[in-house]
């Protein structure tokens, strides 16, 4: 949320922004919340919190700008600051830890995957979903933002408060991990993936 | 997108700069604003086998993700709850 306090909206304008620009994203917001927490009630709380904050800080939202990105950023921050702290299942990897651990925007692009396009297309929803859910939260998040929600790297950088280079490298790593998962599912389905050994 | 470039006869089998190419292809696929993206895409996919394969695999994964991981139904009471809470803080 921007520190710049814009002109105050009237009650009527607030309602118009809320209904016209915020509420249409509720499906995406809920899906994001659910994929972060894996729990229906937690997802509901997170989304509700986000919309309440959005209303409370509506004067710092500039009408006509990217409401979806603005809402996603609030939800992501609520998840880290509120949900994570009281969470029953502390996450294995912490947001910044991931970057410190890998500590570089250098990514190995030479790693090729023998996963086949055909086997990907034949995957069931559950397999895709499970593969995505198996990723650590930071990796899962970039895939959700990019592939499910269609945000650009620039928008993702703003939502996540990280440089574009980090968005790029984190996304690439996430995709490699996801492909590994999908590859093992494909093998179980009996697809020939030139498995070694 | 249609897989309109069948047959790999014309494509080179080694990519001259895999990191640069794949990064660029992913940027385009991910809907980022890349200058001359259509021309770049056309020429890379026509000339380079690794680029061709990488692009189509990433594209397929992106598609299944979008089609199969975004269909969570929003609990019916959620919208009503939000509206009620907002009325309370107004
Ligand atoms: Zn190439």
mmCIF file of C-alpha atoms and ligand atoms in Angstrom:
data_model
loop_
_atom_site.group_PDB
_atom_site.id
_atom_site.type_symbol
_atom_site.label_atom_id
_atom_site.label_comp_id
_atom_site.label_asym_id
_atom_site.label_seq_id
_atom_site.Cartn_x
_atom_site.Cartn_y
_atom_site.Cartn_z
ATOM 1 C CA UNK A 1 0.000 0.000 0.000
ATOM 2 C CA UNK A 2 1.308 3.355 -1.006
ATOM 3 C CA UNK A 3 2.159 5.924 1.633
ATOM 4 C CA UNK A 4 0.938 8.638 -0.669
ATOM 5 C CA UNK A 5 -2.483 9.635 0.490
ATOM 6 C CA UNK A 6 -4.557 10.483 -2.530
ATOM 7 C CA UNK A 7 -7.691 12.523 -2.517
ATOM 8 C CA UNK A 8 -10.398 10.988 -0.417
ATOM 9 C CA UNK A 9 -13.119 9.088 -2.186
ATOM 10 C CA UNK A 10 -16.732 9.770 -1.356
ATOM 11 C CA UNK A 11 -18.802 6.957 0.082
ATOM 12 C CA UNK A 12 -20.388 6.458 -3.304
ATOM 13 C CA UNK A 13 -17.035 6.297 -5.100
ATOM 14 C CA UNK A 14 -15.753 3.815 -2.555
ATOM 15 C CA UNK A 15 -18.664 1.501 -3.168
ATOM 16 C CA UNK A 16 -18.221 1.817 -6.891
ATOM 17 C CA UNK A 17 -14.529 0.905 -6.713
ATOM 18 C CA UNK A 18 -15.170 -1.910 -4.287
ATOM 19 C CA UNK A 19 -17.929 -3.492 -6.355
ATOM 20 C CA UNK A 20 -16.561 -2.678 -9.767
ATOM 21 C CA UNK A 21 -12.818 -3.188 -9.318
ATOM 22 C CA UNK A 22 -12.262 -5.322 -6.208
ATOM 23 C CA UNK A 23 -15.082 -7.844 -6.007
ATOM 24 C CA UNK A 24 -14.680 -9.228 -9.544
ATOM 25 C CA UNK A 25 -11.366 -10.767 -8.414
ATOM 26 C CA UNK A 26 -12.808 -12.804 -5.587
ATOM 27 C CA UNK A 27 -12.452 -16.132 -7.426
ATOM 28 C CA UNK A 28 -8.766 -15.554 -8.079
ATOM 29 C CA UNK A 29 -8.235 -14.298 -4.555
ATOM 30 C CA UNK A 30 -9.879 -17.329 -3.025
ATOM 31 C CA UNK A 31 -7.932 -19.685 -5.240
ATOM 32 C CA UNK A 32 -4.697 -17.947 -4.206
ATOM 33 C CA UNK A 33 -5.644 -18.123 -0.533
ATOM 34 C CA UNK A 34 -6.567 -21.757 -0.801
ATOM 35 C CA UNK A 35 -3.376 -22.713 -2.587
ATOM 36 C CA UNK A 36 -1.302 -20.917 0.021
ATOM 37 C CA UNK A 37 -3.012 -22.453 3.047
ATOM 38 C CA UNK A 38 -4.626 -25.685 1.757
ATOM 39 C CA UNK A 39 -7.505 -24.990 4.086
ATOM 40 C CA UNK A 40 -10.935 -23.680 3.222
ATOM 41 C CA UNK A 41 -11.478 -21.759 6.455
ATOM 42 C CA UNK A 42 -8.017 -20.240 6.432
ATOM 43 C CA UNK A 43 -8.484 -19.237 2.820
ATOM 44 C CA UNK A 44 -11.809 -17.600 3.660
ATOM 45 C CA UNK A 45 -10.243 -15.684 6.555
ATOM 46 C CA UNK A 46 -7.354 -14.559 4.406
ATOM 47 C CA UNK A 47 -9.615 -13.331 1.616
ATOM 48 C CA UNK A 48 -11.980 -11.630 4.022
ATOM 49 C CA UNK A 49 -9.080 -9.898 5.773
ATOM 50 C CA UNK A 50 -7.743 -8.789 2.440
ATOM 51 C CA UNK A 51 -11.024 -7.235 1.370
ATOM 52 C CA UNK A 52 -11.446 -5.477 4.700
ATOM 53 C CA UNK A 53 -7.954 -4.036 4.425
ATOM 54 C CA UNK A 54 -8.636 -3.062 0.843
ATOM 55 C CA UNK A 55 -11.704 -1.163 1.951
ATOM 56 C CA UNK A 56 -9.936 0.456 4.863
ATOM 57 C CA UNK A 57 -7.057 1.629 2.682
ATOM 58 C CA UNK A 58 -9.100 2.346 -0.382
ATOM 59 C CA UNK A 59 -7.871 5.943 -0.516
ATOM 60 C CA UNK A 60 -4.394 4.700 -1.320
ATOM 61 C CA UNK A 61 -5.711 2.819 -4.330
ATOM 62 C CA UNK A 62 -5.744 4.820 -7.511
ATOM 63 C CA UNK A 63 -8.920 4.181 -9.432
ATOM 64 C CA UNK A 64 -8.363 2.507 -12.771
ATOM 65 C CA UNK A 65 -4.944 1.074 -11.885
ATOM 66 C CA UNK A 66 -4.308 -2.639 -11.500
ATOM 67 C CA UNK A 67 -6.705 -3.597 -8.720
ATOM 68 C CA UNK A 68 -5.978 -7.285 -9.033
ATOM 69 C CA UNK A 69 -2.253 -6.824 -8.431
ATOM 70 C CA UNK A 70 -2.993 -4.457 -5.553
ATOM 71 C CA UNK A 71 -5.285 -7.027 -3.901
ATOM 72 C CA UNK A 72 -2.855 -9.876 -4.445
ATOM 73 C CA UNK A 73 -0.138 -7.886 -2.759
ATOM 74 C CA UNK A 74 -2.334 -7.306 0.288
ATOM 75 C CA UNK A 75 -3.234 -10.983 0.467
ATOM 76 C CA UNK A 76 0.382 -12.052 0.146
ATOM 77 C CA UNK A 77 1.406 -9.676 2.948
ATOM 78 C CA UNK A 78 -1.448 -10.840 5.154
ATOM 79 C CA UNK A 79 -0.371 -14.397 4.572
ATOM 80 C CA UNK A 80 3.207 -13.673 5.619
ATOM 81 C CA UNK A 81 2.495 -11.290 8.480
ATOM 82 C CA UNK A 82 -0.677 -12.642 10.003
ATOM 83 C CA UNK A 83 -1.306 -16.171 8.891
ATOM 84 C CA UNK A 84 2.243 -17.456 8.969
ATOM 85 C CA UNK A 85 2.751 -16.298 12.538
ATOM 86 C CA UNK A 86 -0.192 -18.148 13.983
ATOM 87 C CA UNK A 87 -0.020 -21.011 11.573
ATOM 88 C CA UNK A 88 -0.276 -24.515 12.981
ATOM 89 C CA UNK A 89 1.986 -25.860 10.312
ATOM 90 C CA UNK A 90 5.034 -23.622 10.082
ATOM 91 C CA UNK A 91 6.414 -23.731 6.618
ATOM 92 C CA UNK A 92 9.630 -25.542 5.988
ATOM 93 C CA UNK A 93 11.194 -22.755 4.053
ATOM 94 C CA UNK A 94 10.884 -19.093 4.758
ATOM 95 C CA UNK A 95 10.329 -16.457 2.142
ATOM 96 C CA UNK A 96 13.700 -14.766 2.207
ATOM 97 C CA UNK A 97 15.559 -17.908 3.195
ATOM 98 C CA UNK A 98 14.933 -19.385 -0.184
ATOM 99 C CA UNK A 99 16.764 -16.553 -1.878
ATOM 100 C CA UNK A 100 19.633 -16.525 0.573
ATOM 101 C CA UNK A 101 19.984 -20.212 0.167
ATOM 102 C CA UNK A 102 20.175 -20.094 -3.590
ATOM 103 C CA UNK A 103 21.651 -16.639 -3.394
ATOM 104 C CA UNK A 104 21.871 -15.862 -7.036
ATOM 105 C CA UNK A 105 19.859 -14.854 -10.032
ATOM 106 C CA UNK A 106 21.986 -17.163 -12.096
ATOM 107 C CA UNK A 107 19.888 -20.018 -13.245
ATOM 108 C CA UNK A 108 20.900 -23.086 -15.073
ATOM 109 C CA UNK A 109 18.857 -23.084 -18.237
ATOM 110 C CA UNK A 110 20.704 -25.986 -19.723
ATOM 111 C CA UNK A 111 18.800 -28.495 -17.654
ATOM 112 C CA UNK A 112 16.499 -30.069 -20.173
ATOM 113 C CA UNK A 113 13.497 -32.145 -19.340
ATOM 114 C CA UNK A 114 12.525 -35.315 -21.104
ATOM 115 C CA UNK A 115 8.948 -34.680 -20.147
ATOM 116 C CA UNK A 116 6.728 -34.937 -23.220
ATOM 117 C CA UNK A 117 4.097 -32.482 -24.305
ATOM 118 C CA UNK A 118 1.646 -35.349 -24.873
ATOM 119 C CA UNK A 119 2.029 -36.738 -21.389
ATOM 120 C CA UNK A 120 1.510 -33.261 -19.915
ATOM 121 C CA UNK A 121 -1.702 -32.860 -21.881
ATOM 122 C CA UNK A 122 -2.979 -36.210 -20.606
ATOM 123 C CA UNK A 123 -2.401 -35.377 -16.954
ATOM 124 C CA UNK A 124 -5.419 -35.357 -14.706
ATOM 125 C CA UNK A 125 -6.388 -32.276 -12.765
ATOM 126 C CA UNK A 126 -5.437 -33.961 -9.507
ATOM 127 C CA UNK A 127 -1.944 -34.733 -10.682
ATOM 128 C CA UNK A 128 -1.309 -31.212 -11.871
ATOM 129 C CA UNK A 129 -2.784 -29.798 -8.707
ATOM 130 C CA UNK A 130 -0.784 -32.129 -6.466
ATOM 131 C CA UNK A 131 2.414 -31.307 -8.302
ATOM 132 C CA UNK A 132 1.800 -27.606 -7.811
ATOM 133 C CA UNK A 133 0.854 -28.060 -4.168
ATOM 134 C CA UNK A 134 4.002 -30.043 -3.477
ATOM 135 C CA UNK A 135 6.229 -27.034 -4.195
ATOM 136 C CA UNK A 136 7.552 -24.868 -1.363
ATOM 137 C CA UNK A 137 5.372 -21.826 -0.882
ATOM 138 C CA UNK A 138 7.700 -19.346 -2.623
ATOM 139 C CA UNK A 139 7.930 -21.477 -5.716
ATOM 140 C CA UNK A 140 4.225 -22.252 -5.648
ATOM 141 C CA UNK A 141 3.460 -18.559 -5.400
ATOM 142 C CA UNK A 142 5.316 -17.528 -8.553
ATOM 143 C CA UNK A 143 3.635 -20.282 -10.567
ATOM 144 C CA UNK A 144 0.224 -19.226 -9.289
ATOM 145 C CA UNK A 145 0.863 -15.576 -10.093
ATOM 146 C CA UNK A 146 2.369 -16.207 -13.494
ATOM 147 C CA UNK A 147 0.661 -19.273 -14.913
ATOM 148 C CA UNK A 148 -2.702 -19.315 -13.178
ATOM 149 C CA UNK A 149 -3.306 -15.591 -12.926
ATOM 150 C CA UNK A 150 -1.338 -14.228 -15.851
ATOM 151 C CA UNK A 151 0.609 -11.501 -14.064
ATOM 152 C CA UNK A 152 3.648 -10.100 -15.881
ATOM 153 C CA UNK A 153 7.101 -10.251 -14.273
ATOM 154 C CA UNK A 154 6.858 -6.555 -13.485
ATOM 155 C CA UNK A 155 3.546 -7.010 -11.697
ATOM 156 C CA UNK A 156 4.905 -10.018 -9.833
ATOM 157 C CA UNK A 157 7.919 -8.017 -8.707
ATOM 158 C CA UNK A 158 5.584 -5.450 -7.176
ATOM 159 C CA UNK A 159 3.296 -8.011 -5.576
ATOM 160 C CA UNK A 160 6.209 -9.890 -4.029
ATOM 161 C CA UNK A 161 8.498 -6.921 -3.340
ATOM 162 C CA UNK A 162 11.441 -8.516 -5.114
ATOM 163 C CA UNK A 163 13.514 -7.471 -8.154
ATOM 164 C CA UNK A 164 12.458 -8.670 -11.605
ATOM 165 C CA UNK A 165 15.619 -10.744 -11.905
ATOM 166 C CA UNK A 166 14.598 -12.666 -8.821
ATOM 167 C CA UNK A 167 11.100 -13.181 -10.206
ATOM 168 C CA UNK A 168 12.635 -14.646 -13.331
ATOM 169 C CA UNK A 169 15.038 -16.967 -11.570
ATOM 170 C CA UNK A 170 12.546 -18.078 -8.947
ATOM 171 C CA UNK A 171 10.030 -18.836 -11.643
ATOM 172 C CA UNK A 172 12.529 -20.826 -13.620
ATOM 173 C CA UNK A 173 13.475 -22.896 -10.575
ATOM 174 C CA UNK A 174 9.840 -23.428 -9.728
ATOM 175 C CA UNK A 175 9.200 -24.688 -13.232
ATOM 176 C CA UNK A 176 12.105 -27.077 -13.087
ATOM 177 C CA UNK A 177 10.816 -28.511 -9.818
ATOM 178 C CA UNK A 178 7.320 -28.786 -11.211
ATOM 179 C CA UNK A 179 8.589 -30.581 -14.288
ATOM 180 C CA UNK A 180 10.436 -33.053 -12.100
ATOM 181 C CA UNK A 181 7.180 -33.830 -10.305
ATOM 182 C CA UNK A 182 5.224 -34.146 -13.511
ATOM 183 C CA UNK A 183 7.912 -36.351 -14.947
ATOM 184 C CA UNK A 184 7.595 -38.788 -12.083
ATOM 185 C CA UNK A 185 3.808 -38.845 -12.510
ATOM 186 C CA UNK A 186 4.254 -39.444 -16.215
ATOM 187 C CA UNK A 187 6.508 -42.383 -15.444
ATOM 188 C CA UNK A 188 3.890 -43.836 -13.141
ATOM 189 C CA UNK A 189 1.346 -43.491 -15.875
ATOM 190 C CA UNK A 190 3.557 -45.624 -18.035
ATOM 191 C CA UNK A 191 4.772 -42.983 -20.392
ATOM 192 C CA UNK A 192 8.158 -43.495 -21.817
ATOM 193 C CA UNK A 193 10.277 -40.642 -20.570
ATOM 194 C CA UNK A 194 13.712 -42.099 -21.277
ATOM 195 C CA UNK A 195 14.132 -42.676 -17.605
ATOM 196 C CA UNK A 196 17.728 -43.160 -16.649
ATOM 197 C CA UNK A 197 18.910 -46.173 -14.730
ATOM 198 C CA UNK B 1 -1.488 -22.038 -30.309
ATOM 199 C CA UNK B 2 -1.231 -24.457 -33.169
ATOM 200 C CA UNK B 3 1.804 -26.551 -33.536
ATOM 201 C CA UNK B 4 2.227 -25.382 -37.094
ATOM 202 C CA UNK B 5 5.899 -26.127 -37.500
ATOM 203 C CA UNK B 6 5.973 -29.855 -37.759
ATOM 204 C CA UNK B 7 9.102 -31.722 -38.665
ATOM 205 C CA UNK B 8 12.513 -30.875 -37.338
ATOM 206 C CA UNK B 9 14.455 -31.320 -40.535
ATOM 207 C CA UNK B 10 15.271 -27.655 -40.936
ATOM 208 C CA UNK B 11 16.132 -26.935 -37.328
ATOM 209 C CA UNK B 12 19.556 -26.982 -35.800
ATOM 210 C CA UNK B 13 19.878 -29.475 -32.985
ATOM 211 C CA UNK B 14 22.081 -27.369 -30.732
ATOM 212 C CA UNK B 15 20.934 -24.058 -29.383
ATOM 213 C CA UNK B 16 23.662 -21.429 -29.595
ATOM 214 C CA UNK B 17 22.666 -19.723 -26.348
ATOM 215 C CA UNK B 18 20.232 -21.760 -24.342
ATOM 216 C CA UNK B 19 19.917 -19.418 -21.331
ATOM 217 C CA UNK B 20 19.300 -16.350 -23.416
ATOM 218 C CA UNK B 21 16.895 -18.099 -25.771
ATOM 219 C CA UNK B 22 14.858 -19.881 -23.113
ATOM 220 C CA UNK B 23 14.611 -16.745 -21.022
ATOM 221 C CA UNK B 24 13.357 -14.810 -23.972
ATOM 222 C CA UNK B 25 10.877 -17.498 -24.977
ATOM 223 C CA UNK B 26 9.527 -17.703 -21.441
ATOM 224 C CA UNK B 27 9.175 -13.930 -21.242
ATOM 225 C CA UNK B 28 7.116 -13.978 -24.414
ATOM 226 C CA UNK B 29 5.040 -16.959 -23.340
ATOM 227 C CA UNK B 30 4.369 -15.307 -19.988
ATOM 228 C CA UNK B 31 2.870 -12.283 -21.686
ATOM 229 C CA UNK B 32 5.616 -9.797 -20.958
ATOM 230 C CA UNK B 33 6.160 -6.897 -23.265
ATOM 231 C CA UNK B 34 9.024 -8.055 -25.469
ATOM 232 C CA UNK B 35 9.808 -5.940 -28.545
ATOM 233 C CA UNK B 36 9.313 -7.838 -31.829
ATOM 234 C CA UNK B 37 8.132 -10.861 -29.903
ATOM 235 C CA UNK B 38 6.191 -12.423 -32.765
ATOM 236 C CA UNK B 39 9.142 -12.274 -35.162
ATOM 237 C CA UNK B 40 11.556 -13.599 -32.562
ATOM 238 C CA UNK B 41 9.221 -16.422 -31.693
ATOM 239 C CA UNK B 42 8.639 -17.379 -35.298
ATOM 240 C CA UNK B 43 12.286 -17.452 -36.200
ATOM 241 C CA UNK B 44 13.477 -19.276 -33.081
ATOM 242 C CA UNK B 45 10.837 -21.962 -33.353
ATOM 243 C CA UNK B 46 11.586 -22.438 -37.012
ATOM 244 C CA UNK B 47 15.342 -22.627 -36.671
ATOM 245 C CA UNK B 48 16.186 -24.259 -33.373
ATOM 246 C CA UNK B 49 15.015 -27.648 -32.112
ATOM 247 C CA UNK B 50 15.773 -27.135 -28.393
ATOM 248 C CA UNK B 51 13.940 -23.799 -28.476
ATOM 249 C CA UNK B 52 11.028 -25.422 -30.288
ATOM 250 C CA UNK B 53 10.745 -28.208 -27.744
ATOM 251 C CA UNK B 54 11.212 -25.979 -24.730
ATOM 252 C CA UNK B 55 8.577 -23.534 -25.881
ATOM 253 C CA UNK B 56 5.951 -26.160 -26.578
ATOM 254 C CA UNK B 57 6.539 -27.980 -23.313
ATOM 255 C CA UNK B 58 6.310 -24.780 -21.275
ATOM 256 C CA UNK B 59 3.236 -23.772 -23.192
ATOM 257 C CA UNK B 60 1.525 -27.117 -22.548
ATOM 258 C CA UNK B 61 2.306 -26.978 -18.829
ATOM 259 C CA UNK B 62 1.058 -23.430 -18.590
ATOM 260 C CA UNK B 63 -2.168 -24.420 -20.272
ATOM 261 C CA UNK B 64 -2.931 -27.410 -18.059
ATOM 262 C CA UNK B 65 -2.101 -25.373 -14.976
ATOM 263 C CA UNK B 66 -4.522 -22.682 -15.967
ATOM 264 C CA UNK B 67 -7.246 -25.094 -16.978
ATOM 265 C CA UNK B 68 -6.990 -27.428 -14.035
ATOM 266 C CA UNK B 69 -5.884 -25.364 -11.066
ATOM 267 C CA UNK B 70 -8.203 -22.366 -11.121
ATOM 268 C CA UNK B 71 -11.570 -23.971 -10.580
ATOM 269 C CA UNK B 72 -11.924 -23.677 -6.839
ATOM 270 C CA UNK B 73 -15.453 -22.701 -6.065
ATOM 271 C CA UNK B 74 -15.710 -19.726 -3.751
ATOM 272 C CA UNK B 75 -17.752 -20.647 -0.655
ATOM 273 C CA UNK B 76 -21.151 -19.043 -1.107
ATOM 274 C CA UNK B 77 -21.173 -17.278 2.249
ATOM 275 C CA UNK B 78 -17.830 -15.543 1.715
ATOM 276 C CA UNK B 79 -19.124 -12.600 -0.298
ATOM 277 C CA UNK B 80 -22.008 -12.046 2.112
ATOM 278 C CA UNK B 81 -19.631 -12.171 5.083
ATOM 279 C CA UNK B 82 -17.313 -9.624 3.510
ATOM 280 C CA UNK B 83 -20.183 -7.267 2.745
ATOM 281 C CA UNK B 84 -21.513 -7.566 6.257
ATOM 282 C CA UNK B 85 -18.104 -6.807 7.821
ATOM 283 C CA UNK B 86 -17.695 -3.807 5.559
ATOM 284 C CA UNK B 87 -21.043 -2.435 6.656
ATOM 285 C CA UNK B 88 -19.820 -2.753 10.236
ATOM 286 C CA UNK B 89 -16.671 -0.704 9.670
ATOM 287 C CA UNK B 90 -18.285 1.936 7.471
HETATM 288 ZN ZN1 LIG C 1 17.651 -21.941 -29.484
#
